XYZ file of C-alpha atoms in Angstrom:
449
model
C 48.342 -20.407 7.479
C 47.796 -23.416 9.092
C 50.056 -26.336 8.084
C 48.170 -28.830 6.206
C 46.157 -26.391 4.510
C 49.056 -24.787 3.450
C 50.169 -28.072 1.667
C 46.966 -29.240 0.418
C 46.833 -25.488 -1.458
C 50.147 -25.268 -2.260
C 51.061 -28.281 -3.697
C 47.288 -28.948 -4.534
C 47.683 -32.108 -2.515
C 44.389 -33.836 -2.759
C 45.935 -37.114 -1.026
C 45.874 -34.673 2.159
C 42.709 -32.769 1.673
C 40.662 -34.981 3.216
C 42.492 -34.744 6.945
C 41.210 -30.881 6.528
C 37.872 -32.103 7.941
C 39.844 -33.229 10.980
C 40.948 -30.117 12.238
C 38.709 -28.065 14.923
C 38.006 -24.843 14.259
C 39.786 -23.188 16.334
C 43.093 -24.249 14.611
C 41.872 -22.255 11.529
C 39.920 -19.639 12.545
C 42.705 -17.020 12.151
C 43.839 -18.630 9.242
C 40.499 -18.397 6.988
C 41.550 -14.478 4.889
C 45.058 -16.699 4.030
C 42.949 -19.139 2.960
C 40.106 -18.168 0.599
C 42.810 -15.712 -1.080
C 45.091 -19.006 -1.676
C 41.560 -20.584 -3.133
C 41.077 -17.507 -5.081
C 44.348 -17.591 -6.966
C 43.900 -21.602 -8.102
C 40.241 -20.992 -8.794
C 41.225 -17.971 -10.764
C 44.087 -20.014 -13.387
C 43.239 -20.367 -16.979
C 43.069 -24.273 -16.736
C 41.100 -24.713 -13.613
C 38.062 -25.538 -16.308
C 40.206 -28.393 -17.006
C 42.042 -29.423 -14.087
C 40.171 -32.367 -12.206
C 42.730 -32.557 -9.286
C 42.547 -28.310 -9.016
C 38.830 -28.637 -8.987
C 38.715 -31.462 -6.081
C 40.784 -29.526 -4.145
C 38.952 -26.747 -4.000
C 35.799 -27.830 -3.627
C 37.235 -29.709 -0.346
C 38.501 -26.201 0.329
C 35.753 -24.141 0.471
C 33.294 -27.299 2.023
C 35.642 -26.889 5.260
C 36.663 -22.779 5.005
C 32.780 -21.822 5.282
C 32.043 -24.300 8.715
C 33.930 -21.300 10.202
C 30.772 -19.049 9.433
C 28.606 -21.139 12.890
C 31.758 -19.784 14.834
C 30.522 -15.926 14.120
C 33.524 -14.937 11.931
C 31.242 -14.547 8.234
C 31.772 -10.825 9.165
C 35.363 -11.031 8.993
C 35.727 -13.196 5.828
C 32.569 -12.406 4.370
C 34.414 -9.959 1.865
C 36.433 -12.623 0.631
C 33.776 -14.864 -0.468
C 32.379 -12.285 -1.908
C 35.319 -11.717 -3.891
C 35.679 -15.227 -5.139
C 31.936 -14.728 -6.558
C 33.318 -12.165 -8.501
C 35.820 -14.431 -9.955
C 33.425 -17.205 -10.698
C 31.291 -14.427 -12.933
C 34.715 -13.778 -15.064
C 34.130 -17.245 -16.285
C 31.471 -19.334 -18.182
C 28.511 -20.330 -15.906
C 26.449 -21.876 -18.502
C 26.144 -25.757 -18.373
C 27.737 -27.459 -21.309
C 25.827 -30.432 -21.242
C 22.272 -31.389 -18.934
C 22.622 -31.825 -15.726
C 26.370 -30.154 -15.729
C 27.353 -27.427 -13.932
C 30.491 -25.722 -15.106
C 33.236 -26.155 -12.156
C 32.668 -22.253 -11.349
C 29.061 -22.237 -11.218
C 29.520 -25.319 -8.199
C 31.517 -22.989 -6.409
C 29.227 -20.144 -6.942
C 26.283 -22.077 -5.172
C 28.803 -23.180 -2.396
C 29.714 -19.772 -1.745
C 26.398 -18.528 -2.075
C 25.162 -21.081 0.358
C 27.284 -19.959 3.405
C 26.744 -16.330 2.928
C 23.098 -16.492 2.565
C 23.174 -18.476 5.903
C 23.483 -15.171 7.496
C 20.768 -12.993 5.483
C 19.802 -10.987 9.072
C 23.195 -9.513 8.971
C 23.356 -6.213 6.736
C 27.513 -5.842 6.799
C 27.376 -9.529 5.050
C 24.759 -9.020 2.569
C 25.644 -5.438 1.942
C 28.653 -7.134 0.285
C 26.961 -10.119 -1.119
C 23.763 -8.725 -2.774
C 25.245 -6.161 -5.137
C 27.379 -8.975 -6.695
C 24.861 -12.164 -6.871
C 22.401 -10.433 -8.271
C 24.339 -10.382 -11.543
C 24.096 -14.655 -11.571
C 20.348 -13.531 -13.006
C 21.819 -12.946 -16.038
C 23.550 -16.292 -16.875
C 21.541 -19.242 -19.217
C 21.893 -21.248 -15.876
C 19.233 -22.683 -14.882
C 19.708 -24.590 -11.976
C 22.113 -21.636 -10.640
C 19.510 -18.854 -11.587
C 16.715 -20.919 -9.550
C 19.203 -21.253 -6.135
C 19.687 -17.440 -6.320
C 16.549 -16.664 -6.473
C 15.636 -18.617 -3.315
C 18.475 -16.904 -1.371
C 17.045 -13.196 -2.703
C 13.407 -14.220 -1.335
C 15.265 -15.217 1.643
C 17.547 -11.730 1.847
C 14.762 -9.516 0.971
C 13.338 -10.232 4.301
C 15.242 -7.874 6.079
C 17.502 -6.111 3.450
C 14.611 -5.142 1.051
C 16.162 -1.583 0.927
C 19.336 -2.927 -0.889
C 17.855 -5.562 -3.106
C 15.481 -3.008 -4.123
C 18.252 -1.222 -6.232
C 18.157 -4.221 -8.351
C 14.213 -4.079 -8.971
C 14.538 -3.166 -13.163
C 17.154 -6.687 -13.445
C 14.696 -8.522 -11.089
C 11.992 -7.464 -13.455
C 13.680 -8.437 -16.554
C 14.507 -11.842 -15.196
C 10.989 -12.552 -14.121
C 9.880 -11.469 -17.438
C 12.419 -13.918 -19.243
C 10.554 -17.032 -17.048
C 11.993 -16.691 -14.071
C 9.101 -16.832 -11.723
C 10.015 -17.801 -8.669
C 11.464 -14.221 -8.414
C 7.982 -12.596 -8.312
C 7.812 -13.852 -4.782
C 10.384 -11.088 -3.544
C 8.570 -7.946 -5.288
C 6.024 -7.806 -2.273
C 9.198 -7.162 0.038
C 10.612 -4.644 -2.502
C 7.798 -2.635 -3.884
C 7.775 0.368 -0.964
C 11.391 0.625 -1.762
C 11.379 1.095 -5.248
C 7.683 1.463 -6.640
C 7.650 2.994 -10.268
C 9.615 0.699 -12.113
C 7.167 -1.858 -11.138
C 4.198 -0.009 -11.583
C 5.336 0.921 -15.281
C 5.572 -3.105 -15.865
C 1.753 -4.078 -15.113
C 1.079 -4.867 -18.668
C 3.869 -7.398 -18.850
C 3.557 -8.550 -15.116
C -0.208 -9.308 -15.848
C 0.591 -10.921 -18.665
C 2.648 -14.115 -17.236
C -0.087 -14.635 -14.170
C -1.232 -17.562 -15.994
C 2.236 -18.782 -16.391
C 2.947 -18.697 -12.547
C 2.103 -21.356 -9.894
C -0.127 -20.231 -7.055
C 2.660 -19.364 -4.774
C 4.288 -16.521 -7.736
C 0.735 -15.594 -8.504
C -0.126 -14.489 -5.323
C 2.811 -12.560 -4.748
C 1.939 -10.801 -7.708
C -1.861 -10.085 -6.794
C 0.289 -8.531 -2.999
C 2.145 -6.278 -5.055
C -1.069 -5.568 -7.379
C -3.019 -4.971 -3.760
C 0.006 -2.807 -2.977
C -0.273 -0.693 -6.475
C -4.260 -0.141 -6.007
C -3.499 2.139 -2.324
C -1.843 4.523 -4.533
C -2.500 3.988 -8.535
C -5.784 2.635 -8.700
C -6.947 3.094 -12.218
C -3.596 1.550 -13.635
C -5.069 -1.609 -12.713
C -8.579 -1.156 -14.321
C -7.714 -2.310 -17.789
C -7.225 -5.507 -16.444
C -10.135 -6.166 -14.313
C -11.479 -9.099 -16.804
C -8.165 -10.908 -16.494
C -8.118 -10.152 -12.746
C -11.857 -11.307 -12.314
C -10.827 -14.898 -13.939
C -9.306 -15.392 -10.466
C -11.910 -15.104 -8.383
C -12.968 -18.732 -8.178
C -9.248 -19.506 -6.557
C -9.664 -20.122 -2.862
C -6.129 -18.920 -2.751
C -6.542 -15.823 -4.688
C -10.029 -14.663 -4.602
C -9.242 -12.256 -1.091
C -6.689 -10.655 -2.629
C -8.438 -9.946 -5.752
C -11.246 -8.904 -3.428
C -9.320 -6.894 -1.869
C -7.551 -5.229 -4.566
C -10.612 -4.543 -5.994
C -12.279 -2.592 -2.580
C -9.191 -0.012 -3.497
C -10.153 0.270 -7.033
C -13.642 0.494 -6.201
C -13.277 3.606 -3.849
C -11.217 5.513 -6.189
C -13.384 4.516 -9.541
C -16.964 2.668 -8.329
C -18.081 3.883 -12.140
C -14.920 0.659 -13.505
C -17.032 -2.118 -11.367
C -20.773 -1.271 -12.399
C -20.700 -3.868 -15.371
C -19.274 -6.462 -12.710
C -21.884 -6.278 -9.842
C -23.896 -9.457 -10.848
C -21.323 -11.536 -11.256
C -19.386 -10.008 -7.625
C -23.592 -10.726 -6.199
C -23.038 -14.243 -7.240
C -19.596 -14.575 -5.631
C -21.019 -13.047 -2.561
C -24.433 -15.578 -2.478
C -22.054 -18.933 -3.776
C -19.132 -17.638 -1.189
C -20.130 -15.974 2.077
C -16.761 -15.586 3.579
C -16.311 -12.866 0.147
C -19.507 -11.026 1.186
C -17.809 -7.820 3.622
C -16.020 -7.207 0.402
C -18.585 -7.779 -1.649
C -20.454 -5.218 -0.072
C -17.955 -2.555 -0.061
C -17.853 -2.750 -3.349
C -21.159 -2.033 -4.071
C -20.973 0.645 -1.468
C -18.559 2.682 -3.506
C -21.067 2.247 -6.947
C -24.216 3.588 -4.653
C -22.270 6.819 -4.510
C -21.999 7.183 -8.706
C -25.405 8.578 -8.720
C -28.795 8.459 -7.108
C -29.882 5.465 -9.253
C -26.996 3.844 -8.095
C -27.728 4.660 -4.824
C -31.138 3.270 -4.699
C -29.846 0.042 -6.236
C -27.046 -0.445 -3.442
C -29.426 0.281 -0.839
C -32.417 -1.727 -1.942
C -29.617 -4.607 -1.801
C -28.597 -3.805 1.727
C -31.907 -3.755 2.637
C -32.426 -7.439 1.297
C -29.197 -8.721 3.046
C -30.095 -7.465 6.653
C -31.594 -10.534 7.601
C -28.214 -12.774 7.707
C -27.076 -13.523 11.339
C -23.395 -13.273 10.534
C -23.239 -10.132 13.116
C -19.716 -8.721 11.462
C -21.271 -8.681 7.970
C -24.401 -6.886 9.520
C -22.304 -4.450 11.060
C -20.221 -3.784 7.996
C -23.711 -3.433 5.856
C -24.896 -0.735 8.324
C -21.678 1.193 8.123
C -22.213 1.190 4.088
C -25.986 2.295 4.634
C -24.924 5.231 7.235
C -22.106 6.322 4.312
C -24.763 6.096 1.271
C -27.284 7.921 3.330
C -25.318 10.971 4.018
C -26.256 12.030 0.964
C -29.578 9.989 0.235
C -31.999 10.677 3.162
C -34.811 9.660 1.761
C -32.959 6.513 0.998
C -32.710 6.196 5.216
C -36.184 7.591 5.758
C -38.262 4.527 3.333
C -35.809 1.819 4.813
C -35.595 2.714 8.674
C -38.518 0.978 9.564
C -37.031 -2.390 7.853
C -33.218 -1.359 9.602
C -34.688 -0.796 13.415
C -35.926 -4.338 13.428
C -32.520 -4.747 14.338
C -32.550 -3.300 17.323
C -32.711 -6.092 19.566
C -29.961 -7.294 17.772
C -27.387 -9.608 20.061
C -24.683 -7.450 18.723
C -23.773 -4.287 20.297
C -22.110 -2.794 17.506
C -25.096 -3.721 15.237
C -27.527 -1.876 17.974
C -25.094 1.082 18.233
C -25.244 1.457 14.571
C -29.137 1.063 14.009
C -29.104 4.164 16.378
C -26.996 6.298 15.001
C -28.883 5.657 11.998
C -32.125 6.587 13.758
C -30.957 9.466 15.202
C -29.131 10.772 11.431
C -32.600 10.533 10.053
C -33.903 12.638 13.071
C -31.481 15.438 12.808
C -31.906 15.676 9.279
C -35.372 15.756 9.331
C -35.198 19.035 12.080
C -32.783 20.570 9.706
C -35.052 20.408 6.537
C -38.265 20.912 8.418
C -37.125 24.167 10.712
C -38.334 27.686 9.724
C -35.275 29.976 9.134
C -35.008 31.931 11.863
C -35.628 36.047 11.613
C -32.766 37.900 12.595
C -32.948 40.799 15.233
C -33.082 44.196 13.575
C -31.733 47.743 14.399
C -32.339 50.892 12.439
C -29.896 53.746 12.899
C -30.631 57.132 11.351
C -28.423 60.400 11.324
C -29.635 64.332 9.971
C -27.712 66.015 7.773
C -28.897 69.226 5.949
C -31.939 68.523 4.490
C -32.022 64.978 4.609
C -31.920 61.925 6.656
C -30.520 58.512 6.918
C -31.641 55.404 7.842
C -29.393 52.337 8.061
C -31.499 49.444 8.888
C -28.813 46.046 9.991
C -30.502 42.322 9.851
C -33.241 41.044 7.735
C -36.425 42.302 8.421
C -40.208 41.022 7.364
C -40.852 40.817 3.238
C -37.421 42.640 3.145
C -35.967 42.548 -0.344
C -32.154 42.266 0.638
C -31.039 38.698 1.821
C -30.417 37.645 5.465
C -27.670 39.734 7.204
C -27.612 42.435 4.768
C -27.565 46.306 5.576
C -29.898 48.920 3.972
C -29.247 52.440 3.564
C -32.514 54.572 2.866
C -32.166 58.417 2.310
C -35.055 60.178 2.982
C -35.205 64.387 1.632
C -36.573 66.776 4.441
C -39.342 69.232 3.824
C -38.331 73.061 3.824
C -41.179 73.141 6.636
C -39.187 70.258 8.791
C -36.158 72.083 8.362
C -37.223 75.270 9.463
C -39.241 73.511 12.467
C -35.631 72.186 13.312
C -33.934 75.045 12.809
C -36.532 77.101 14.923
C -35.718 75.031 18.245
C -33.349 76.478 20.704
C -29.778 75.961 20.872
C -30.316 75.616 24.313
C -32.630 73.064 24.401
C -31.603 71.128 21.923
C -28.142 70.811 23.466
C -30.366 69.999 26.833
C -31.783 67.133 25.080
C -28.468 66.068 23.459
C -26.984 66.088 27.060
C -30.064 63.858 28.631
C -29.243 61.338 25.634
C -25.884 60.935 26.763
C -26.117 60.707 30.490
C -29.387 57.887 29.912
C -26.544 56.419 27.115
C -23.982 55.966 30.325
């Protein structure tokens, strides 16, 4: 260990502690495991809550032990500092009067601050994660609020290790800790159910939230409505309430296009009020309209309704929105021609539209109407027919294959029709040569060749 670090530890020399800021790096760079362990044994004695000097000392310490982190050594000392963490959760973090921090819980945040430096690298916060999480759970305010800022910050890019820790994340948000909402968007793929199965309560404290925590929470709800749609619908008043945030309103919207497409029947009772939105705030409207896309396919009243109210919106110039209407009038009319046949004359006025997307559309429109129009209106085609018939002993057989005129079977079916032979026919047939009717059987075959 380097020299004057060794005496400031040993003999907890805070006279000398000072100089430690003196030294370059290099001097201590292969001296910083010797170190933190040395730190690690005074920080761990039972009257280092009361020893001023022991305190100073350390604090110097581990000021001047972390610089060494810039020089690209966290990796190698990284377990260390986790382990003094561990000893600073042995002891009380809880502040015994305001504005107080208990001598551990300032070496905590130090700590904390130099390993969180390096939240890209997954060998340090492999190490550090697992263990700070657990500073949620202390009365600490102030200590509570820095850890959350360096889990936003880690959940960046180590989202599939925090997320082990979603249920104590959870249960600290719940308790008021709200800045922590921000890192469920980064977490929820990871570890979705345990969030899912707290809606109730996470819907609950939106109004308790500042805009920042609030929209995380309407991400992860956005996130939620891609794959569990109607879990959300019991909510839709509270959700609605939000809709007059600038900040908020597109991710409502948004959340709400999901909800739409799996259940348009949940949004029926909401469509004047989402019309309003739409009129008062045009940069809503593609949403808007989706919406009421997904109601026009409830039913055919619903249908009508949706379309008579793309029909009245076709004369905006915004050329995106017009595109996005048409799209919703192609999907409702797939099943609703009529729908496309009393509005097409209204929809090719658009033809000579500046858009190209809008004109591609109004075609395609034009020419759906057409082909569905020579599919209803074309007479079903007869079908060829071919009737076979074999002699047996007194009676014949006729197999007739297709579907001829005013027959009674349906199209493509086969008839079999025995017909009895007169004693006179069957003696006429019997009275013919052998000869010639094996002549005629021959001619048959060659003509058959």
């Amino acid at each position: 260990m380097n020299e004057l670090f060794a005496q400031v530890l040993q003999k907890r020399d805070l006279s000398k502690a000072g100089e430690l800021f003196s030294l370059a790096d290099d001097e201590i760079k292969d001296d910083l495991v010797p170190v933190l362990e040395a730190i690690s044994k005074i920080l761990d004695c039972t009257d280092y809550l009361q020893n001023d000097n022991d305190q100073s000392v350390v604090e110097i310490c581990i000021t001047k032990s972390p610089q060494q982190s810039e020089t690209g050594s966290i990796e190698a000392h990284s377990k260390c500092l986790v382990s003094l963490l561990e000893i600073c959760q042995k002891y009380d973090l809880n502040p015994a009067a305001p504005e107080k921090d208990p001598p551990h819980a300032k070496i905590a945040s130090d700590i904390m601050s130099c390993l969180f430096m390096h939240y890209s690298k997954p060998k340090v916060m492999s190490l550090a994660i697992p263990v700070v999480v657990n500073f949620l759970r202390c009365n600490n305010k102030e200590l509570t609020r820095n850890v959350s800022s360096y889990l936003s910050l880690a959940a960046l890019d180590n989202a599939d290790t925090l997320a082990k820790y979603v249920d104590l994340i959870i249960s600290t948000i719940l308790r008021g800790n709200y800045f922590l909402s921000t890192v469920l968007p980064q977490i929820y793929s990871q570890n979705k159910q345990p969030i899912i199965n707290s809606i109730d309560k996470l819907t609950a404290i939106i109004d308790l939230c500042d805009v920042s925590e609030r929209a995380s929470l309407f991400q992860v709800f956005g996130m939620i409505s891609k794959h569990e749609p109607t879990i959300l619908e019991p909510h839709i008043d509270e959700f609605c309430k939000y809709l007059s945030s600038s900040t908020l309103a597109a991710l409502v919207l948004m959340m709400f296009v999901d909800m739409a497409t799996a259940n348009p029947k949940a949004f029926v009772d909401y469509l004047p009020s989402l019309k309003d939105l739409a009129e008062q705030q045009p940069m809503y409207f593609i949403q808007v309209i989706q919406i009421i896309g997904a109601i026009g396919n409830i039913d055919q009243d619903n249908a009508r309704r949706s379309m008579v109210y793309f029909v009245s919106c076709l004369g905006m110039k915004d050329q995106t929105a017009l595109a996005v209407i048409l799209q919703e009038i192609k999907a409702l009319s797939i099943n609703n021609h009529s729908l496309l046949e009393e509005n097409i004359i209204e929809i090719s006025k658009l033809s000579q539209s500046g858009s190209s997307a809008v004109r591609l559309l109004v075609q395609q429109l034009k020419d759906d109407l057409k082909n569905s129009k020579r599919l209803f209106s074309s007479p079903p085609q007869e079908k060829e027919t071919r009737s076979v018939s074999s002699q047996t002993e007194g009676q014949v057989t006729v197999i007739t294959v297709g579907n001829p005129h005013n027959a009674v079977y349906p199209s493509g079916a086969v008839s079999v029709r025995h017909t009895a032979m007169s004693q006179s026919t069957i003696s006429s047939q019997q009275s013919i040569p052998k000869s010639l009717r094996n002549s005629s059987s021959n001619t048959r075959h060659e003509r058959d060749q």
